[in-house]
Tab-separated table of C-alpha atoms in Angstrom:
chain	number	residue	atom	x	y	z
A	351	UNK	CA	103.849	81.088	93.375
A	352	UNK	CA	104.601	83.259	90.475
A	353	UNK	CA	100.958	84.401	89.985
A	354	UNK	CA	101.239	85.694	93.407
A	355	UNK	CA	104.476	87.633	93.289
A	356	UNK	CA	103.269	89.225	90.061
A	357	UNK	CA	99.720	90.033	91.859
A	358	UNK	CA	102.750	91.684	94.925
A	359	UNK	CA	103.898	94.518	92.922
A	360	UNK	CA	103.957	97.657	93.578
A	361	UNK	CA	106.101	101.254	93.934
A	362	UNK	CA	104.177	101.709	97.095
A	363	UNK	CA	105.082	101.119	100.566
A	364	UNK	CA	100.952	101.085	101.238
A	365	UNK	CA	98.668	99.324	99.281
A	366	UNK	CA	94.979	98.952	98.396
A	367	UNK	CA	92.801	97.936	101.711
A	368	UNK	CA	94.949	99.433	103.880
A	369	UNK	CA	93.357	101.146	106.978
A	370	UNK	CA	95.398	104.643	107.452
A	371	UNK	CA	94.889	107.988	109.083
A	372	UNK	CA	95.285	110.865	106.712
A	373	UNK	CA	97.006	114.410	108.220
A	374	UNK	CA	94.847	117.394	107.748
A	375	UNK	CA	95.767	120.572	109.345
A	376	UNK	CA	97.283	118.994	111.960
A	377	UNK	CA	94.484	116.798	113.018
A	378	UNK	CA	94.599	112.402	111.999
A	379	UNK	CA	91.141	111.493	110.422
A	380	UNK	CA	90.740	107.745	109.850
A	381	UNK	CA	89.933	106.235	106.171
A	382	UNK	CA	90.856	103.614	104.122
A	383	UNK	CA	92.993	103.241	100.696
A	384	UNK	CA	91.032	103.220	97.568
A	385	UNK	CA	93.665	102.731	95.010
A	386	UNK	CA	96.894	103.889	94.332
A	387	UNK	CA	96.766	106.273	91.185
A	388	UNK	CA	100.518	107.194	91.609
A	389	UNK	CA	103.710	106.194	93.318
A	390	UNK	CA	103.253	109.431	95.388
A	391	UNK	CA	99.676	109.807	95.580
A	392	UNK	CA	96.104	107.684	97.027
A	393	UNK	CA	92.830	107.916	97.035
A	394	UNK	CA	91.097	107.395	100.162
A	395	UNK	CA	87.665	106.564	101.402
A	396	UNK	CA	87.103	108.348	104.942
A	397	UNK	CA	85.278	106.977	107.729
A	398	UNK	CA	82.975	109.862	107.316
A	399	UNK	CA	81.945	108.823	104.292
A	400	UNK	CA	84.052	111.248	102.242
A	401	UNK	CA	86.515	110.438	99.678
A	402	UNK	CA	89.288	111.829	98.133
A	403	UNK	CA	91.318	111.136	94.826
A	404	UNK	CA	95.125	112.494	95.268
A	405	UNK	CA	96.254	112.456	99.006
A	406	UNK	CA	99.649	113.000	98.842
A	407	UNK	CA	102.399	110.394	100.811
A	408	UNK	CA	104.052	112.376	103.054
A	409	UNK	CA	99.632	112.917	104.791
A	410	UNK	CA	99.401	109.313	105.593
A	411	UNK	CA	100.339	106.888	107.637
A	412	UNK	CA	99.487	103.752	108.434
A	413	UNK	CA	96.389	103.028	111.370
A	414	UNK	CA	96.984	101.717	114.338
A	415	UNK	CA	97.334	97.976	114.386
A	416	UNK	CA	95.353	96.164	117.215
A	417	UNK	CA	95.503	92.686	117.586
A	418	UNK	CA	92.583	90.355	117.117
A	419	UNK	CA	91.226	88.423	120.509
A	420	UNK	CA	91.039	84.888	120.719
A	421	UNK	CA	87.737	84.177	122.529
A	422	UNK	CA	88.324	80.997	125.026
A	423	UNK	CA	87.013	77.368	124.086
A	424	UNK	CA	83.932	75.875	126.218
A	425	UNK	CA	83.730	72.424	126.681
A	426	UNK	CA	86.974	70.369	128.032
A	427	UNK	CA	86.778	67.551	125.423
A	428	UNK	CA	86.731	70.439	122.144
A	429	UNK	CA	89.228	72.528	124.179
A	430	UNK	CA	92.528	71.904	122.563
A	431	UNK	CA	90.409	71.535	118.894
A	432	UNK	CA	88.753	75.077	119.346
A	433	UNK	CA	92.321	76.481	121.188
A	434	UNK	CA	94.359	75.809	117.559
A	435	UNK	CA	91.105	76.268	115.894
A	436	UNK	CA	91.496	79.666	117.139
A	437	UNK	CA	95.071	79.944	116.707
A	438	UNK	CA	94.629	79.498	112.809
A	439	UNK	CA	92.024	82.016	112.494
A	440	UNK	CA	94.128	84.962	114.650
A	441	UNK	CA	97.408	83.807	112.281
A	442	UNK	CA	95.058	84.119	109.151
A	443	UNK	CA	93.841	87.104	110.087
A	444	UNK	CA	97.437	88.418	111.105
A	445	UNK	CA	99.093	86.683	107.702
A	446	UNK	CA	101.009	85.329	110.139
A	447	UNK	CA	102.263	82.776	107.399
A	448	UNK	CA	104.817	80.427	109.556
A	449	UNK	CA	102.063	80.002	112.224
A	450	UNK	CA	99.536	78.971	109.242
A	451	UNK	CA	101.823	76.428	108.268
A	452	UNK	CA	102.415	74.884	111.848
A	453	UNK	CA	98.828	74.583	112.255
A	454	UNK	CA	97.948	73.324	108.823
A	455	UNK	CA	101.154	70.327	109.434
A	456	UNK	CA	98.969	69.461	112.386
A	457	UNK	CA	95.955	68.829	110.721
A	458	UNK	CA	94.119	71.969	111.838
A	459	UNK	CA	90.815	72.676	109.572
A	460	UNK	CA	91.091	75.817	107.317
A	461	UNK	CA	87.037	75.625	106.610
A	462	UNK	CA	85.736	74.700	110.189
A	463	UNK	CA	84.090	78.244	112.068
A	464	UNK	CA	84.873	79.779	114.732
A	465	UNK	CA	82.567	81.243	117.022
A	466	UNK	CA	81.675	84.405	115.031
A	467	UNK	CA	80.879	82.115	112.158
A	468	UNK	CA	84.203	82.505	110.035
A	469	UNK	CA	86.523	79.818	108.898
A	470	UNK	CA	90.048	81.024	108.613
A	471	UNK	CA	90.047	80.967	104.620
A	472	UNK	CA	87.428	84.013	105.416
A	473	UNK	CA	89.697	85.400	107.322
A	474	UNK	CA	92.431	85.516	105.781
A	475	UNK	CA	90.831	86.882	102.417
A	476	UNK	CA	88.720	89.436	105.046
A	477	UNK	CA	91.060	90.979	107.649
A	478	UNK	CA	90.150	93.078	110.453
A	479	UNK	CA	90.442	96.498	109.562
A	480	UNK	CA	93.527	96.874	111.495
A	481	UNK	CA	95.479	94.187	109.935
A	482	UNK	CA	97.892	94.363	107.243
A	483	UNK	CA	96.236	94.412	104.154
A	484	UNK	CA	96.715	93.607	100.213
A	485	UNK	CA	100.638	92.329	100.956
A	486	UNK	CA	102.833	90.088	99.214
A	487	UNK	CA	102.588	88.077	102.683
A	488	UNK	CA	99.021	88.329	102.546
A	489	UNK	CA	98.768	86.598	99.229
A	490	UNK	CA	100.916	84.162	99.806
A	491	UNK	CA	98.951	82.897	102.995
A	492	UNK	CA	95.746	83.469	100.700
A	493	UNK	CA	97.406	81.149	98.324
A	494	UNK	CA	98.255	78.880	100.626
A	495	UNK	CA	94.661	78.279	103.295
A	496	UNK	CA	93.135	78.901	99.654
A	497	UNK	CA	94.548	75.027	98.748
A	498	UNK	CA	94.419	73.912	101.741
A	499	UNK	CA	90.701	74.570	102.242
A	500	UNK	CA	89.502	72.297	99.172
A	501	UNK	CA	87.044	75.298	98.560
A	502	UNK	CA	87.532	78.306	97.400
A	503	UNK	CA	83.431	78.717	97.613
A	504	UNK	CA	82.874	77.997	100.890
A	505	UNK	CA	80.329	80.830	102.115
A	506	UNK	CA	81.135	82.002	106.220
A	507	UNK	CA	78.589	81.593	108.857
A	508	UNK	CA	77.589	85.336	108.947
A	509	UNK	CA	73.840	86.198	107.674
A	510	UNK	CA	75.515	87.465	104.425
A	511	UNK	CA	76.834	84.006	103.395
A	512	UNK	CA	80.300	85.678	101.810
A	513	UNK	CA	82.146	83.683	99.969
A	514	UNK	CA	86.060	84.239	100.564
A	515	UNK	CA	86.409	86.663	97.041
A	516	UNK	CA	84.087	88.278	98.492
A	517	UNK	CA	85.349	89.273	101.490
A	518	UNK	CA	88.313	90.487	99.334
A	519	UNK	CA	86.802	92.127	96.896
A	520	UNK	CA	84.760	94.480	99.657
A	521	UNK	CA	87.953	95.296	101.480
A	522	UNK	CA	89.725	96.525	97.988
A	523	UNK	CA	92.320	94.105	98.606
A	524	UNK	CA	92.732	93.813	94.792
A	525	UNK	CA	96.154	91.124	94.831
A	526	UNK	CA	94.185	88.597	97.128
A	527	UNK	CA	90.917	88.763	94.612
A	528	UNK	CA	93.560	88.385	91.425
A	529	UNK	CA	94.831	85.405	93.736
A	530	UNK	CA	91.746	83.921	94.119
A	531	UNK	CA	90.682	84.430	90.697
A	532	UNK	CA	94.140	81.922	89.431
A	533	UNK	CA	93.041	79.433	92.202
A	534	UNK	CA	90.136	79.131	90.643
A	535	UNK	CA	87.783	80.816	92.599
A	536	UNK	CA	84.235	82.404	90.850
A	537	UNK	CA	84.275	86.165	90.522
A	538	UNK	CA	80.632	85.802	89.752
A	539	UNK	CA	79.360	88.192	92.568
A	540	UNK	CA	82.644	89.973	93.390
A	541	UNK	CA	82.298	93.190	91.451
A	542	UNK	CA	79.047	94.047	93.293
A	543	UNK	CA	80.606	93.543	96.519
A	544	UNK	CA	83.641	96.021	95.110
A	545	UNK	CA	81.065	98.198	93.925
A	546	UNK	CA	78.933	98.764	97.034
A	547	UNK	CA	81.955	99.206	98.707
A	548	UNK	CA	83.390	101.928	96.774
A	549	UNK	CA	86.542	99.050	96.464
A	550	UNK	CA	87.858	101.269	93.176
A	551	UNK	CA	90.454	99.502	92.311
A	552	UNK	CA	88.776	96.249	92.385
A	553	UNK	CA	86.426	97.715	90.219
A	554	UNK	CA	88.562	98.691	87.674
A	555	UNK	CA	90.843	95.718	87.759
């Protein structure tokens, strides 16, 4: 628990991973936090493709947050299994950490996939883009489905076979990946994911 309140800090109210519009001019234009060079300043990798180093605080704001959707369950007999199944991947992918640990006291699996092929300890290292990102919250459920799973190299279903530091590691969310990394996860991989990614402060952590 320590490890993951040291990987929380921070002097800024956003944090790496984070999915923000940035003001220019009067117009919003969607990116995504780089790192966090300053208290007052962040770099930030635009949807277009462009990237800047210093965008100052009072030019950003957090995106729009839009809340995953649980696809039903077919079959009557795997209904109630694939309802919570569900359940625990929307709450991992929310860090929605008192709903992970309802689900986990009821003996819901953290490694079995869902229909789009992810488990939820993919999903909670590998947020939609309009999810909170690299939080103290976020940790601490990463921390938590991270134990639970057994297997911190459990690859998803996806034809990319990502392992859950990787999933980190190529959203910049640099506290889940240092997470990982004291759990015991391999980092063998990781910084080519960061890299490809332009994940910059993964990279230079």
């Amino acid at each position: 628990q320590r490890l993951v309140y040291e990987a929380a800090r921070s002097t800024s109210d956003l944090r790496c991973g984070d999915h923000v519009e940035v003001e220019w001019e009067g117009t919003w234009y969607q990116g995504c936090i780089s790192d966090v060079p300053t208290s007052e300043t962040y770099a930030v990798v635009y949807e277009t493709g462009d990237f800047e180093v210093a965008v100052p605080r009072s030019a950003v704001r957090l995106g729009p947050k839009k809340p995953r959707q649980p696809k039903k369950a077919t079959g009557k007999a795997s209904k109630n299994k694939r309802a919570n199944l569900e359940r625990l991947c929307n709450a991992a992918n929310e860090s929605d950490l008192e709903t992970i640990m309802e689900l986990l006291r009821e003996g819901v699996s953290t490694t079995e996939e869902d229909e789009l092929g992810y488990a939820a300890v993919h999903w909670v290292c590998g947020p939609d883009h309009d999810q909170p990102g690299d939080t103290i919250t976020r940790r601490a459920c990463v921390a938590l489905v991270g134990r639970a799973s057994g297997s911190l190299e459990l690859k998803d279903g996806s034809a990319l076979k990502m392992r859950p530091i990787f999933h980190s590691a190529s959203l910049n969310l640099v506290g889940c990946v240092k997470t990982l990394a004291h759990l015991g996860a391999s980092l063998s991989g990781a910084l080519h994911w960061a890299v490809g990614h332009r994940a910059h402060a993964c990279v230079r952590e």
